[in-house]
mmCIF file of C-alpha atoms in Angstrom:
data_model
loop_
_atom_site.group_PDB
_atom_site.id
_atom_site.type_symbol
_atom_site.label_atom_id
_atom_site.label_comp_id
_atom_site.label_asym_id
_atom_site.label_seq_id
_atom_site.Cartn_x
_atom_site.Cartn_y
_atom_site.Cartn_z
ATOM 1 C CA MET A 1 -0.645 12.417 -25.977
ATOM 2 C CA VAL A 2 -3.470 12.912 -23.472
ATOM 3 C CA GLN A 3 -2.655 9.494 -22.017
ATOM 4 C CA VAL A 4 0.962 10.657 -21.406
ATOM 5 C CA LEU A 5 -0.089 13.790 -19.612
ATOM 6 C CA THR A 6 -2.731 11.937 -17.673
ATOM 7 C CA ASP A 7 -0.409 9.240 -16.388
ATOM 8 C CA LEU A 8 1.972 11.940 -15.136
ATOM 9 C CA ASP A 9 -0.936 13.326 -13.010
ATOM 10 C CA LEU A 10 -0.837 16.654 -14.737
ATOM 11 C CA LEU A 11 -3.622 19.210 -14.825
ATOM 12 C CA ILE A 12 -4.913 20.159 -18.195
ATOM 13 C CA SER A 13 -7.166 23.310 -17.722
ATOM 14 C CA LYS A 14 -7.398 24.216 -21.422
ATOM 15 C CA SER A 15 -6.619 22.637 -24.813
ATOM 16 C CA TYR A 16 -6.872 23.458 -28.554
ATOM 17 C CA ILE A 17 -6.545 20.623 -31.041
ATOM 18 C CA CYS A 18 -6.023 21.075 -34.746
ATOM 19 C CA SER A 19 -5.075 18.225 -37.101
ATOM 20 C CA ASP A 20 -6.149 18.560 -40.639
ATOM 21 C CA GLY A 21 -4.612 18.509 -44.067
ATOM 22 C CA GLY A 22 -1.738 16.350 -42.916
ATOM 23 C CA TRP A 23 -0.553 18.811 -40.150
ATOM 24 C CA LEU A 24 -0.937 18.648 -36.407
ATOM 25 C CA MET A 25 -0.936 21.411 -33.795
ATOM 26 C CA ASP A 26 -2.214 20.682 -30.299
ATOM 27 C CA VAL A 27 -1.878 23.104 -27.378
ATOM 28 C CA PHE A 28 -2.315 21.966 -23.732
ATOM 29 C CA HIS A 29 -2.340 24.346 -20.799
ATOM 30 C CA VAL A 30 -0.689 22.201 -18.114
ATOM 31 C CA LYS A 31 0.200 22.476 -14.503
ATOM 32 C CA ASP A 32 1.245 19.908 -11.938
ATOM 33 C CA ARG A 33 -1.208 18.302 -9.501
ATOM 34 C CA LEU A 34 -0.749 21.132 -6.917
ATOM 35 C CA GLY A 35 -1.661 23.749 -9.631
ATOM 36 C CA CYS A 36 1.873 24.974 -9.984
ATOM 37 C CA LYS A 37 3.952 25.700 -13.067
ATOM 38 C CA ILE A 38 6.145 22.770 -14.283
ATOM 39 C CA THR A 39 9.791 23.588 -13.657
ATOM 40 C CA ASP A 40 11.425 20.119 -13.457
ATOM 41 C CA GLU A 41 13.628 19.905 -16.566
ATOM 42 C CA ARG A 42 13.638 16.123 -16.338
ATOM 43 C CA LEU A 43 9.879 16.041 -16.432
ATOM 44 C CA ILE A 44 9.730 18.479 -19.392
ATOM 45 C CA ARG A 45 12.286 16.386 -21.369
ATOM 46 C CA TYR A 46 10.311 13.202 -20.595
ATOM 47 C CA ILE A 47 7.112 14.805 -21.862
ATOM 48 C CA GLN A 48 8.734 16.056 -25.032
ATOM 49 C CA GLN A 49 10.322 12.670 -25.780
ATOM 50 C CA SER A 50 7.315 10.563 -24.902
ATOM 51 C CA ILE A 51 4.828 12.636 -26.918
ATOM 52 C CA GLY A 52 7.170 12.890 -29.843
ATOM 53 C CA GLU A 53 7.711 9.101 -29.932
ATOM 54 C CA SER A 54 3.978 8.365 -29.423
ATOM 55 C CA LYS A 55 3.231 10.492 -32.481
ATOM 56 C CA MET A 56 5.964 8.541 -34.456
ATOM 57 C CA GLY A 57 4.322 5.316 -33.309
ATOM 58 C CA SER A 58 7.535 3.996 -31.700
ATOM 59 C CA ARG A 59 7.057 4.793 -27.996
ATOM 60 C CA GLU A 60 8.194 2.085 -25.750
ATOM 61 C CA ASP A 61 7.460 1.662 -22.068
ATOM 62 C CA ARG A 62 9.812 3.641 -19.854
ATOM 63 C CA ASP A 63 10.712 3.298 -16.233
ATOM 64 C CA GLY A 64 9.660 6.060 -13.811
ATOM 65 C CA PRO A 65 13.146 6.724 -12.223
ATOM 66 C CA CYS A 66 14.326 8.534 -15.390
ATOM 67 C CA ILE A 67 12.249 11.455 -14.078
ATOM 68 C CA GLY A 68 12.627 10.731 -10.386
ATOM 69 C CA ARG A 69 8.974 9.555 -10.088
ATOM 70 C CA ASP A 70 6.485 6.981 -11.185
ATOM 71 C CA VAL A 71 5.184 7.520 -14.727
ATOM 72 C CA ARG A 72 1.895 5.531 -14.333
ATOM 73 C CA PRO A 73 -0.481 5.199 -11.528
ATOM 74 C CA TRP A 74 0.280 2.210 -9.398
ATOM 75 C CA HIS A 75 -2.579 0.278 -10.813
ATOM 76 C CA VAL A 76 -1.579 0.699 -14.427
ATOM 77 C CA LEU A 77 0.680 -2.199 -15.470
ATOM 78 C CA THR A 78 1.837 -3.769 -18.674
ATOM 79 C CA ASN A 79 4.457 -6.377 -17.366
ATOM 80 C CA HIS A 80 1.948 -8.761 -15.674
ATOM 81 C CA THR A 81 -0.661 -11.186 -16.832
ATOM 82 C CA ALA A 82 -4.090 -9.502 -16.604
ATOM 83 C CA LEU A 83 -7.372 -11.068 -15.596
ATOM 84 C CA GLU A 84 -10.314 -9.068 -17.115
ATOM 85 C CA MET A 85 -13.832 -9.645 -15.896
ATOM 86 C CA THR A 86 -17.212 -8.049 -16.607
ATOM 87 C CA THR A 87 -20.504 -9.053 -14.826
ATOM 88 C CA ALA A 88 -23.551 -7.793 -13.065
ATOM 89 C CA ASP A 89 -22.535 -5.849 -9.952
ATOM 90 C CA ARG A 90 -23.484 -7.124 -6.516
ATOM 91 C CA PRO A 91 -22.296 -6.734 -2.843
ATOM 92 C CA GLY A 92 -19.265 -8.856 -2.035
ATOM 93 C CA LEU A 93 -18.220 -9.499 -5.671
ATOM 94 C CA MET A 94 -14.626 -8.428 -5.281
ATOM 95 C CA SER A 95 -14.288 -10.352 -2.052
ATOM 96 C CA GLU A 96 -15.379 -13.539 -3.739
ATOM 97 C CA ILE A 97 -13.091 -13.100 -6.758
ATOM 98 C CA SER A 98 -9.974 -12.218 -4.594
ATOM 99 C CA ALA A 99 -10.758 -15.248 -2.341
ATOM 100 C CA VAL A 100 -10.535 -17.598 -5.387
ATOM 101 C CA LEU A 101 -7.222 -16.146 -6.321
ATOM 102 C CA ALA A 102 -5.832 -16.391 -2.860
ATOM 103 C CA GLU A 103 -6.943 -19.985 -2.557
ATOM 104 C CA THR A 104 -5.068 -20.931 -5.702
ATOM 105 C CA GLY A 105 -1.964 -19.156 -4.584
ATOM 106 C CA CYS A 106 -2.159 -16.163 -7.171
ATOM 107 C CA HIS A 107 -0.503 -13.046 -5.939
ATOM 108 C CA ILE A 108 -2.298 -9.840 -7.050
ATOM 109 C CA SER A 109 0.215 -7.094 -7.874
ATOM 110 C CA ALA A 110 -2.398 -4.400 -8.844
ATOM 111 C CA ALA A 111 -6.176 -4.269 -9.405
ATOM 112 C CA VAL A 112 -8.714 -1.720 -10.491
ATOM 113 C CA ALA A 113 -12.506 -2.049 -10.490
ATOM 114 C CA TRP A 114 -15.272 0.245 -11.819
ATOM 115 C CA THR A 115 -19.016 -0.112 -11.418
ATOM 116 C CA HIS A 116 -21.733 1.680 -13.419
ATOM 117 C CA ASN A 117 -25.353 1.135 -14.135
ATOM 118 C CA ALA A 118 -25.493 -2.018 -12.022
ATOM 119 C CA ARG A 119 -22.542 -3.508 -14.085
ATOM 120 C CA ALA A 120 -18.963 -4.121 -12.935
ATOM 121 C CA ALA A 121 -15.697 -4.403 -14.668
ATOM 122 C CA CYS A 122 -12.332 -5.327 -13.109
ATOM 123 C CA ILE A 123 -8.790 -5.953 -14.178
ATOM 124 C CA LEU A 124 -6.441 -7.838 -11.707
ATOM 125 C CA TYR A 125 -2.759 -8.106 -12.527
ATOM 126 C CA VAL A 126 -1.295 -11.446 -11.248
ATOM 127 C CA ASP A 127 2.335 -11.998 -10.433
ATOM 128 C CA ASP A 128 3.551 -14.555 -12.993
ATOM 129 C CA HIS A 129 6.020 -16.096 -10.631
ATOM 130 C CA SER A 130 3.200 -17.074 -8.237
ATOM 131 C CA THR A 131 1.028 -18.662 -10.992
ATOM 132 C CA ASP A 132 1.516 -22.232 -12.416
ATOM 133 C CA PRO A 133 0.527 -21.854 -16.080
ATOM 134 C CA SER A 134 -1.068 -25.389 -15.888
ATOM 135 C CA GLN A 135 -3.453 -24.181 -13.258
ATOM 136 C CA LEU A 136 -4.772 -21.210 -15.293
ATOM 137 C CA PRO A 137 -7.637 -23.152 -16.954
ATOM 138 C CA HIS A 138 -8.802 -24.266 -13.562
ATOM 139 C CA LEU A 139 -8.524 -20.786 -12.177
ATOM 140 C CA LEU A 140 -10.621 -19.364 -15.094
ATOM 141 C CA SER A 141 -13.230 -21.993 -14.453
ATOM 142 C CA GLN A 142 -13.403 -21.045 -10.800
ATOM 143 C CA LEU A 143 -13.772 -17.426 -11.558
ATOM 144 C CA GLU A 144 -16.573 -18.273 -14.102
ATOM 145 C CA ASN A 145 -18.330 -20.174 -11.261
ATOM 146 C CA VAL A 146 -18.177 -17.040 -9.088
ATOM 147 C CA LEU A 147 -19.669 -14.873 -11.681
ATOM 148 C CA ASP A 148 -22.325 -17.458 -12.513
ATOM 149 C CA ALA A 149 -23.325 -17.960 -8.862
ATOM 150 C CA HIS A 150 -25.483 -14.734 -8.905
ATOM 151 C CA HIS A 151 -25.697 -14.203 -12.692
ATOM 152 C CA CYS A 152 -28.930 -12.559 -13.897
ATOM 153 C CA SER A 153 -30.666 -14.126 -16.928
ATOM 154 C CA GLY A 154 -30.416 -11.948 -19.942
ATOM 155 C CA GLY A 155 -27.234 -10.292 -18.748
ATOM 156 C CA SER A 156 -23.640 -11.000 -19.781
ATOM 157 C CA ARG A 157 -20.526 -11.923 -18.147
ATOM 158 C CA SER A 158 -16.962 -12.622 -19.192
ATOM 159 C CA VAL A 159 -13.594 -13.761 -17.906
ATOM 160 C CA ARG A 160 -10.513 -13.231 -20.068
ATOM 161 C CA LEU A 161 -6.765 -13.754 -19.562
ATOM 162 C CA SER A 162 -4.524 -11.204 -21.231
ATOM 163 C CA GLU A 163 -0.728 -12.028 -21.458
ATOM 164 C CA ALA A 164 1.774 -9.397 -20.384
ATOM 165 C CA GLY A 165 3.459 -7.409 -23.067
ATOM 166 C CA SER A 166 4.373 -3.934 -24.272
ATOM 167 C CA GLY A 167 1.228 -4.064 -26.579
ATOM 168 C CA GLN A 168 -1.142 -4.491 -23.634
ATOM 169 C CA THR A 169 -3.806 -1.720 -23.596
ATOM 170 C CA HIS A 170 -3.624 0.990 -21.052
ATOM 171 C CA THR A 171 -5.484 -0.271 -17.921
ATOM 172 C CA GLU A 172 -8.032 2.619 -17.579
ATOM 173 C CA ARG A 173 -8.660 2.673 -21.393
ATOM 174 C CA ARG A 174 -9.171 -1.090 -21.246
ATOM 175 C CA LEU A 175 -11.849 -0.630 -18.588
ATOM 176 C CA HIS A 176 -13.700 1.750 -20.824
ATOM 177 C CA GLN A 177 -13.525 -0.804 -23.555
ATOM 178 C CA LEU A 178 -14.915 -3.597 -21.335
ATOM 179 C CA LEU A 179 -17.863 -1.628 -20.010
ATOM 180 C CA ALA A 180 -18.608 -0.244 -23.497
ATOM 181 C CA GLY A 181 -18.535 -3.779 -24.883
ATOM 182 C CA ASP A 182 -20.911 -4.830 -22.146
ATOM 183 C CA SER A 183 -23.478 -2.354 -23.723
ATOM 184 C CA HIS A 184 -24.190 -0.903 -20.235
ATOM 185 C CA TYR A 185 -24.266 2.602 -21.821
ATOM 186 C CA GLU A 186 -27.786 1.995 -23.290
ATOM 187 C CA GLN A 187 -29.360 3.434 -20.034
ATOM 188 C CA CYS A 188 -27.113 6.511 -20.172
ATOM 189 C CA CYS A 189 -29.413 9.300 -21.680
ATOM 190 C CA SER A 190 -32.912 10.343 -22.258
ATOM 191 C CA ALA A 191 -34.626 11.092 -25.568
ATOM 192 C CA PRO A 192 -33.438 14.135 -27.465
ATOM 193 C CA ASP A 193 -34.925 17.543 -26.382
ATOM 194 C CA SER A 194 -37.432 19.062 -28.663
ATOM 195 C CA GLY A 195 -36.934 22.573 -29.816
ATOM 196 C CA ASN A 196 -33.102 22.057 -29.636
ATOM 197 C CA ASN A 197 -32.454 25.636 -28.384
ATOM 198 C CA GLY A 198 -33.510 27.091 -31.705
ATOM 199 C CA ASP A 199 -31.364 24.831 -33.834
ATOM 200 C CA ASP A 200 -33.013 22.433 -36.321
ATOM 201 C CA ASP A 201 -29.945 20.460 -37.558
ATOM 202 C CA GLY A 202 -28.792 18.963 -34.286
ATOM 203 C CA ARG A 203 -30.097 17.014 -31.236
ATOM 204 C CA CYS A 204 -29.633 17.662 -27.596
ATOM 205 C CA TYR A 205 -29.407 15.101 -24.876
ATOM 206 C CA ARG A 206 -29.302 15.610 -21.101
ATOM 207 C CA LYS A 207 -28.592 13.153 -18.321
ATOM 208 C CA ARG A 208 -29.117 14.272 -14.705
ATOM 209 C CA SER A 209 -27.175 12.291 -12.089
ATOM 210 C CA CYS A 210 -26.719 12.853 -8.411
ATOM 211 C CA THR A 211 -23.691 14.980 -9.112
ATOM 212 C CA SER A 212 -24.303 17.104 -12.144
ATOM 213 C CA GLU A 213 -26.039 17.326 -15.461
ATOM 214 C CA THR A 214 -24.334 16.307 -18.630
ATOM 215 C CA TYR A 215 -25.467 18.063 -21.818
ATOM 216 C CA ILE A 216 -24.520 16.762 -25.278
ATOM 217 C CA LYS A 217 -25.403 18.276 -28.648
ATOM 218 C CA ILE A 218 -24.555 16.778 -31.987
ATOM 219 C CA GLU A 219 -24.867 18.608 -35.276
ATOM 220 C CA ASN A 220 -23.381 18.545 -38.778
ATOM 221 C CA CYS A 221 -21.285 21.232 -40.413
ATOM 222 C CA GLU A 222 -22.182 20.607 -44.030
ATOM 223 C CA GLU A 223 -19.830 23.202 -45.577
ATOM 224 C CA ARG A 224 -16.832 21.768 -43.778
ATOM 225 C CA GLY A 225 -17.897 18.088 -43.816
ATOM 226 C CA TYR A 226 -17.586 17.658 -39.922
ATOM 227 C CA SER A 227 -19.920 16.463 -37.097
ATOM 228 C CA ILE A 228 -19.815 18.858 -34.246
ATOM 229 C CA VAL A 229 -20.023 17.309 -30.775
ATOM 230 C CA THR A 230 -20.529 19.690 -27.817
ATOM 231 C CA ILE A 231 -20.346 18.373 -24.178
ATOM 232 C CA ARG A 232 -21.013 20.446 -21.116
ATOM 233 C CA SER A 233 -20.617 18.696 -17.768
ATOM 234 C CA GLY A 234 -19.230 18.934 -14.354
ATOM 235 C CA ASP A 235 -15.389 18.976 -14.287
ATOM 236 C CA ARG A 236 -13.503 16.165 -12.713
ATOM 237 C CA PRO A 237 -10.069 14.440 -12.836
ATOM 238 C CA LYS A 238 -9.256 12.696 -16.121
ATOM 239 C CA LEU A 239 -12.433 13.855 -17.955
ATOM 240 C CA LEU A 240 -10.553 14.668 -21.169
ATOM 241 C CA PHE A 241 -8.782 11.287 -21.180
ATOM 242 C CA ASP A 242 -12.094 9.503 -20.747
ATOM 243 C CA THR A 243 -13.844 11.431 -23.613
ATOM 244 C CA ILE A 244 -10.967 10.920 -25.975
ATOM 245 C CA CYS A 245 -10.919 7.169 -25.191
ATOM 246 C CA ALA A 246 -14.653 6.922 -26.024
ATOM 247 C CA LEU A 247 -14.266 8.851 -29.312
ATOM 248 C CA THR A 248 -11.231 6.816 -30.337
ATOM 249 C CA ASP A 249 -12.531 3.449 -29.518
ATOM 250 C CA MET A 250 -15.712 4.206 -31.528
ATOM 251 C CA HIS A 251 -13.443 4.905 -34.506
ATOM 252 C CA TYR A 252 -14.034 8.678 -34.767
ATOM 253 C CA VAL A 253 -11.176 10.935 -35.749
ATOM 254 C CA VAL A 254 -10.877 14.361 -34.036
ATOM 255 C CA PHE A 255 -9.837 17.031 -36.469
ATOM 256 C CA HIS A 256 -10.351 20.115 -34.297
ATOM 257 C CA ALA A 257 -11.336 20.587 -30.621
ATOM 258 C CA SER A 258 -11.598 23.234 -27.981
ATOM 259 C CA ILE A 259 -11.639 22.163 -24.240
ATOM 260 C CA SER A 260 -11.733 24.379 -21.207
ATOM 261 C CA SER A 261 -12.805 24.215 -17.562
ATOM 262 C CA HIS A 262 -13.919 26.839 -15.100
ATOM 263 C CA ASP A 263 -15.634 26.888 -11.743
ATOM 264 C CA SER A 264 -16.068 23.110 -11.636
ATOM 265 C CA LYS A 265 -17.637 23.149 -15.100
ATOM 266 C CA SER A 266 -16.190 21.603 -18.249
ATOM 267 C CA PHE A 267 -16.791 22.527 -21.913
ATOM 268 C CA GLN A 268 -15.713 20.313 -24.775
ATOM 269 C CA GLU A 269 -16.289 20.778 -28.538
ATOM 270 C CA TYR A 270 -15.140 18.362 -31.121
ATOM 271 C CA TYR A 271 -15.155 18.463 -34.913
ATOM 272 C CA ILE A 272 -15.050 14.808 -35.835
ATOM 273 C CA ARG A 273 -15.563 12.226 -38.695
ATOM 274 C CA HIS A 274 -15.770 8.575 -38.683
ATOM 275 C CA LYS A 275 -12.445 7.081 -39.724
ATOM 276 C CA ASP A 276 -14.047 6.168 -43.109
ATOM 277 C CA GLY A 277 -14.489 9.931 -43.637
ATOM 278 C CA TRP A 278 -18.277 10.062 -43.035
ATOM 279 C CA THR A 279 -20.107 12.377 -40.610
ATOM 280 C CA LEU A 280 -22.860 11.226 -38.277
ATOM 281 C CA ASN A 281 -25.835 11.213 -40.649
ATOM 282 C CA SER A 282 -28.253 8.792 -38.876
ATOM 283 C CA GLU A 283 -30.179 9.456 -35.719
ATOM 284 C CA ILE A 284 -29.317 5.921 -34.519
ATOM 285 C CA GLU A 285 -25.609 6.714 -34.774
ATOM 286 C CA ARG A 286 -25.991 10.047 -32.991
ATOM 287 C CA HIS A 287 -27.965 8.527 -30.164
ATOM 288 C CA ARG A 288 -25.435 5.742 -29.692
ATOM 289 C CA LEU A 289 -22.432 8.152 -29.627
ATOM 290 C CA THR A 290 -24.398 10.306 -27.153
ATOM 291 C CA GLN A 291 -24.950 7.199 -24.828
ATOM 292 C CA CYS A 292 -21.310 6.169 -25.009
ATOM 293 C CA LEU A 293 -20.002 9.755 -24.304
ATOM 294 C CA ILE A 294 -22.318 10.115 -21.221
ATOM 295 C CA ALA A 295 -21.217 6.700 -19.949
ATOM 296 C CA ALA A 296 -17.623 7.580 -20.435
ATOM 297 C CA THR A 297 -17.989 10.796 -18.418
ATOM 298 C CA GLU A 298 -19.859 8.997 -15.579
ATOM 299 C CA ARG A 299 -17.933 5.712 -15.221
ATOM 300 C CA ARG A 300 -15.175 7.248 -13.121
ATOM 301 C CA ILE A 301 -17.391 9.362 -11.037
ATOM 302 C CA SER A 302 -16.970 7.645 -7.586
ATOM 303 C CA HIS A 303 -19.726 7.616 -5.024
ATOM 304 C CA GLY A 304 -19.515 6.798 -1.385
ATOM 305 C CA LEU A 305 -16.916 6.968 1.327
ATOM 306 C CA ARG A 306 -13.323 7.127 0.165
ATOM 307 C CA LEU A 307 -10.961 4.976 2.181
ATOM 308 C CA ASP A 308 -7.202 4.862 1.479
ATOM 309 C CA VAL A 309 -5.291 1.871 2.711
ATOM 310 C CA CYS A 310 -1.576 1.335 3.173
ATOM 311 C CA THR A 311 -0.094 -1.879 4.755
ATOM 312 C CA GLN A 312 2.545 -4.615 4.412
ATOM 313 C CA ASN A 313 2.011 -6.532 1.127
ATOM 314 C CA ARG A 314 1.370 -10.286 1.297
ATOM 315 C CA LEU A 315 -0.467 -13.096 -0.383
ATOM 316 C CA GLY A 316 -4.243 -12.884 0.177
ATOM 317 C CA LEU A 317 -4.148 -9.248 1.386
ATOM 318 C CA LEU A 318 -6.959 -7.980 -0.992
ATOM 319 C CA SER A 319 -9.100 -11.045 -0.115
ATOM 320 C CA ASP A 320 -8.777 -10.204 3.650
ATOM 321 C CA ILE A 321 -9.520 -6.502 3.321
ATOM 322 C CA THR A 322 -12.542 -7.023 0.948
ATOM 323 C CA ARG A 323 -13.861 -9.770 3.216
ATOM 324 C CA VAL A 324 -13.951 -7.267 6.162
ATOM 325 C CA PHE A 325 -15.891 -4.860 3.815
ATOM 326 C CA ARG A 326 -18.354 -7.654 2.959
ATOM 327 C CA GLU A 327 -18.897 -8.845 6.515
ATOM 328 C CA ASN A 328 -19.739 -5.292 7.389
ATOM 329 C CA GLY A 329 -22.357 -4.959 4.729
ATOM 330 C CA LEU A 330 -20.333 -2.679 2.423
ATOM 331 C CA SER A 331 -20.189 -2.589 -1.357
ATOM 332 C CA ILE A 332 -17.192 -1.436 -3.391
ATOM 333 C CA THR A 333 -18.242 1.075 -6.088
ATOM 334 C CA MET A 334 -14.662 1.687 -7.249
ATOM 335 C CA ALA A 335 -11.200 0.371 -6.320
ATOM 336 C CA GLU A 336 -7.595 1.010 -7.264
ATOM 337 C CA ILE A 337 -4.894 -1.129 -5.678
ATOM 338 C CA GLY A 338 -1.160 -1.218 -6.328
ATOM 339 C CA THR A 339 2.156 -2.385 -4.828
ATOM 340 C CA ARG A 340 5.667 -0.963 -4.574
ATOM 341 C CA GLY A 341 8.227 -3.266 -3.115
ATOM 342 C CA ASP A 342 6.857 -4.747 0.180
ATOM 343 C CA ARG A 343 4.032 -2.227 0.536
ATOM 344 C CA ALA A 344 0.511 -2.262 -0.773
ATOM 345 C CA VAL A 345 -1.543 0.893 -1.254
ATOM 346 C CA GLY A 346 -5.166 1.023 -2.297
ATOM 347 C CA THR A 347 -8.152 3.358 -2.597
ATOM 348 C CA PHE A 348 -11.618 2.038 -2.058
ATOM 349 C CA TYR A 349 -14.994 3.799 -2.457
ATOM 350 C CA LEU A 350 -17.592 2.209 -0.281
ATOM 351 C CA LYS A 351 -21.341 2.305 0.294
ATOM 352 C CA ASP A 352 -23.552 0.136 2.412
ATOM 353 C CA SER A 353 -25.505 -2.856 0.740
ATOM 354 C CA SER A 354 -28.512 -0.534 0.189
ATOM 355 C CA GLY A 355 -26.473 2.106 -1.658
ATOM 356 C CA GLN A 356 -26.466 4.579 1.232
ATOM 357 C CA THR A 357 -23.656 6.365 2.946
ATOM 358 C CA VAL A 358 -21.446 4.345 5.288
ATOM 359 C CA LYS A 359 -22.561 4.863 8.908
ATOM 360 C CA PRO A 360 -20.070 5.972 11.582
ATOM 361 C CA GLU A 361 -20.522 2.828 13.624
ATOM 362 C CA THR A 362 -19.672 0.719 10.425
ATOM 363 C CA LEU A 363 -16.599 2.744 9.949
ATOM 364 C CA GLU A 364 -15.570 2.233 13.547
ATOM 365 C CA SER A 365 -16.153 -1.569 13.072
ATOM 366 C CA LEU A 366 -13.675 -1.373 10.208
ATOM 367 C CA ARG A 367 -11.017 0.454 12.148
ATOM 368 C CA LYS A 368 -11.189 -2.466 14.722
ATOM 369 C CA GLU A 369 -11.246 -5.382 12.220
ATOM 370 C CA ILE A 370 -8.873 -4.231 9.582
ATOM 371 C CA ILE A 371 -5.536 -5.910 9.579
ATOM 372 C CA GLY A 372 -2.818 -4.933 12.107
ATOM 373 C CA GLY A 373 -0.231 -2.336 11.071
ATOM 374 C CA THR A 374 -2.564 -0.972 8.316
ATOM 375 C CA VAL A 375 -2.752 2.852 7.856
ATOM 376 C CA LEU A 376 -6.416 4.020 6.927
ATOM 377 C CA VAL A 377 -7.065 7.479 5.776
ATOM 378 C CA VAL A 378 -10.823 8.284 5.506
ATOM 379 C CA HIS A 379 -11.898 11.262 3.275
ATOM 380 C CA ASN A 380 -15.123 12.640 4.685
ATOM 381 C CA LYS A 381 -16.762 14.705 1.939
ATOM 382 C CA SER A 382 -19.531 15.991 4.241
ATOM 383 C CA SER A 383 -17.038 17.605 6.658
ATOM 384 C CA GLY A 384 -14.282 18.189 4.133
ATOM 385 C CA ARG A 385 -11.815 16.650 6.569
ATOM 386 C CA LEU A 386 -9.425 13.705 6.558
ATOM 387 C CA SER A 387 -8.788 11.253 9.355
ATOM 388 C CA GLN A 388 -6.160 8.657 9.947
ATOM 389 C CA THR A 389 -6.335 5.309 11.815
ATOM 390 C CA THR A 390 -3.538 2.857 12.365
ATOM 391 C CA SER A 391 -4.805 -0.555 13.264
ATOM 392 C CA SER A 392 -3.595 -1.439 16.782
ATOM 393 C CA SER A 393 -3.918 -5.287 16.518
ATOM 394 C CA GLY A 394 -0.502 -5.731 15.153
ATOM 395 C CA GLY A 395 1.229 -3.250 17.552
ATOM 396 C CA LYS A 396 2.609 0.104 16.878
ATOM 397 C CA PRO A 397 4.152 0.050 13.356
ATOM 398 C CA GLY A 398 7.488 1.561 12.624
ATOM 399 C CA PHE A 399 8.480 3.661 9.663
ATOM 400 C CA SER A 400 6.198 2.846 6.696
ATOM 401 C CA LEU A 401 5.256 4.252 3.344
ATOM 402 C CA GLY A 402 1.722 4.916 4.681
ATOM 403 C CA GLY A 403 3.109 6.947 7.494
ATOM 404 C CA LEU A 404 5.185 9.032 5.002
ATOM 405 C CA ILE A 405 2.065 9.527 2.822
ATOM 406 C CA TRP A 406 0.119 10.731 5.891
ATOM 407 C CA ALA A 407 2.879 13.127 6.883
ATOM 408 C CA GLN A 408 2.701 14.735 3.397
ATOM 409 C CA VAL A 409 -1.080 14.840 3.638
ATOM 410 C CA GLU A 410 -0.904 16.871 6.900
ATOM 411 C CA LYS A 411 1.756 19.088 5.403
ATOM 412 C CA PHE A 412 -0.104 20.101 2.266
ATOM 413 C CA SER A 413 -3.834 19.598 3.084
ATOM 414 C CA SER A 414 -4.540 23.018 4.443
ATOM 415 C CA HIS A 415 -3.045 24.791 1.371
ATOM 416 C CA TYR A 416 -3.093 22.463 -1.601
ATOM 417 C CA PHE A 417 -5.788 19.781 -1.470
ATOM 418 C CA ARG A 418 -8.506 20.729 -3.994
ATOM 419 C CA PRO A 419 -10.084 19.028 -6.963
ATOM 420 C CA ILE A 420 -7.673 18.228 -9.808
ATOM 421 C CA LYS A 421 -9.233 19.003 -13.165
ATOM 422 C CA TYR A 422 -8.351 17.705 -16.600
#
């Protein structure tokens, strides 16, 4: 249910969950991404139908036009072959991977990449019509060579091909699974606090990052037979979705929950049991759950300069753009790329090779070198302003989706652009 609401880009400011004794009652306080009440009857009917069918276990993929908009983010696909990779993160990794795909004639329809704790996971969706099935073993071998080229001893790396189909796991949930399976979460929290705020039957964990502090407490409610997980952290987009993914993939069942957000802070409390009916009775299990929950809340936190790109789609486009980033000494900390028709739209979060903020002169170099006809929108957090550049090397472009996007940005930015909380 949370996935349905998240894919529709809806704001969940508060939620109450109760599913016990064979009955279910979940309450979501929802607004649209501009913070307004939902009034579109088509959207309301779609939510009712989709959530109802998902609870019945028979929900099938639906096309966006039935509600006059795209249902999923552009980088979430189920009708394309997916290449899944995990490896140690390093500068230029996405550039090398996309270059291999371009050289073998594979057209990338969408891609998403996350980095966390010096590890990287990416999913690239390949247009099946551009790929010769007989060449897939060679392609996988080439990608393995790329990952092995700078592979650190003692680490892990994987390349996997996932066939298209309605049973394909949701892209962002799959990224959580890939990084969790990579065991990168083991660095995600300190030892439990002593004293425990006066409680003797639970443990508190804190993890301070450059953005906020995450606080997690786990205790058992003996009289009800639940384990109670309390999470306090900074609020951000899709936080509820990420937490639910972590709990579900670790085979915990949520029986009751209360979620709220206020002043950029989030409070989540879950009453859970393992799917076999047991509570969290060992310190090892509590510590592992804490690590996984902190990792889940941090994976999507993007650091660095945000750069939105819109341009004409073509074979090798991702390879060319990421090559420009690499040649300017920039590393991708997070990326989401999708296509609609003949246009390609992507969002990149960038830092320099030393992990520092992108310098103005480097950004100016990007403006000059990026492909002609490309619309760039730079989100400058320090100034709170947006700036647009259209590359001039290809001449002045005519009407484009990128231009339409920018027109809407200018129209709404002064009134509506603010953090979207889930």
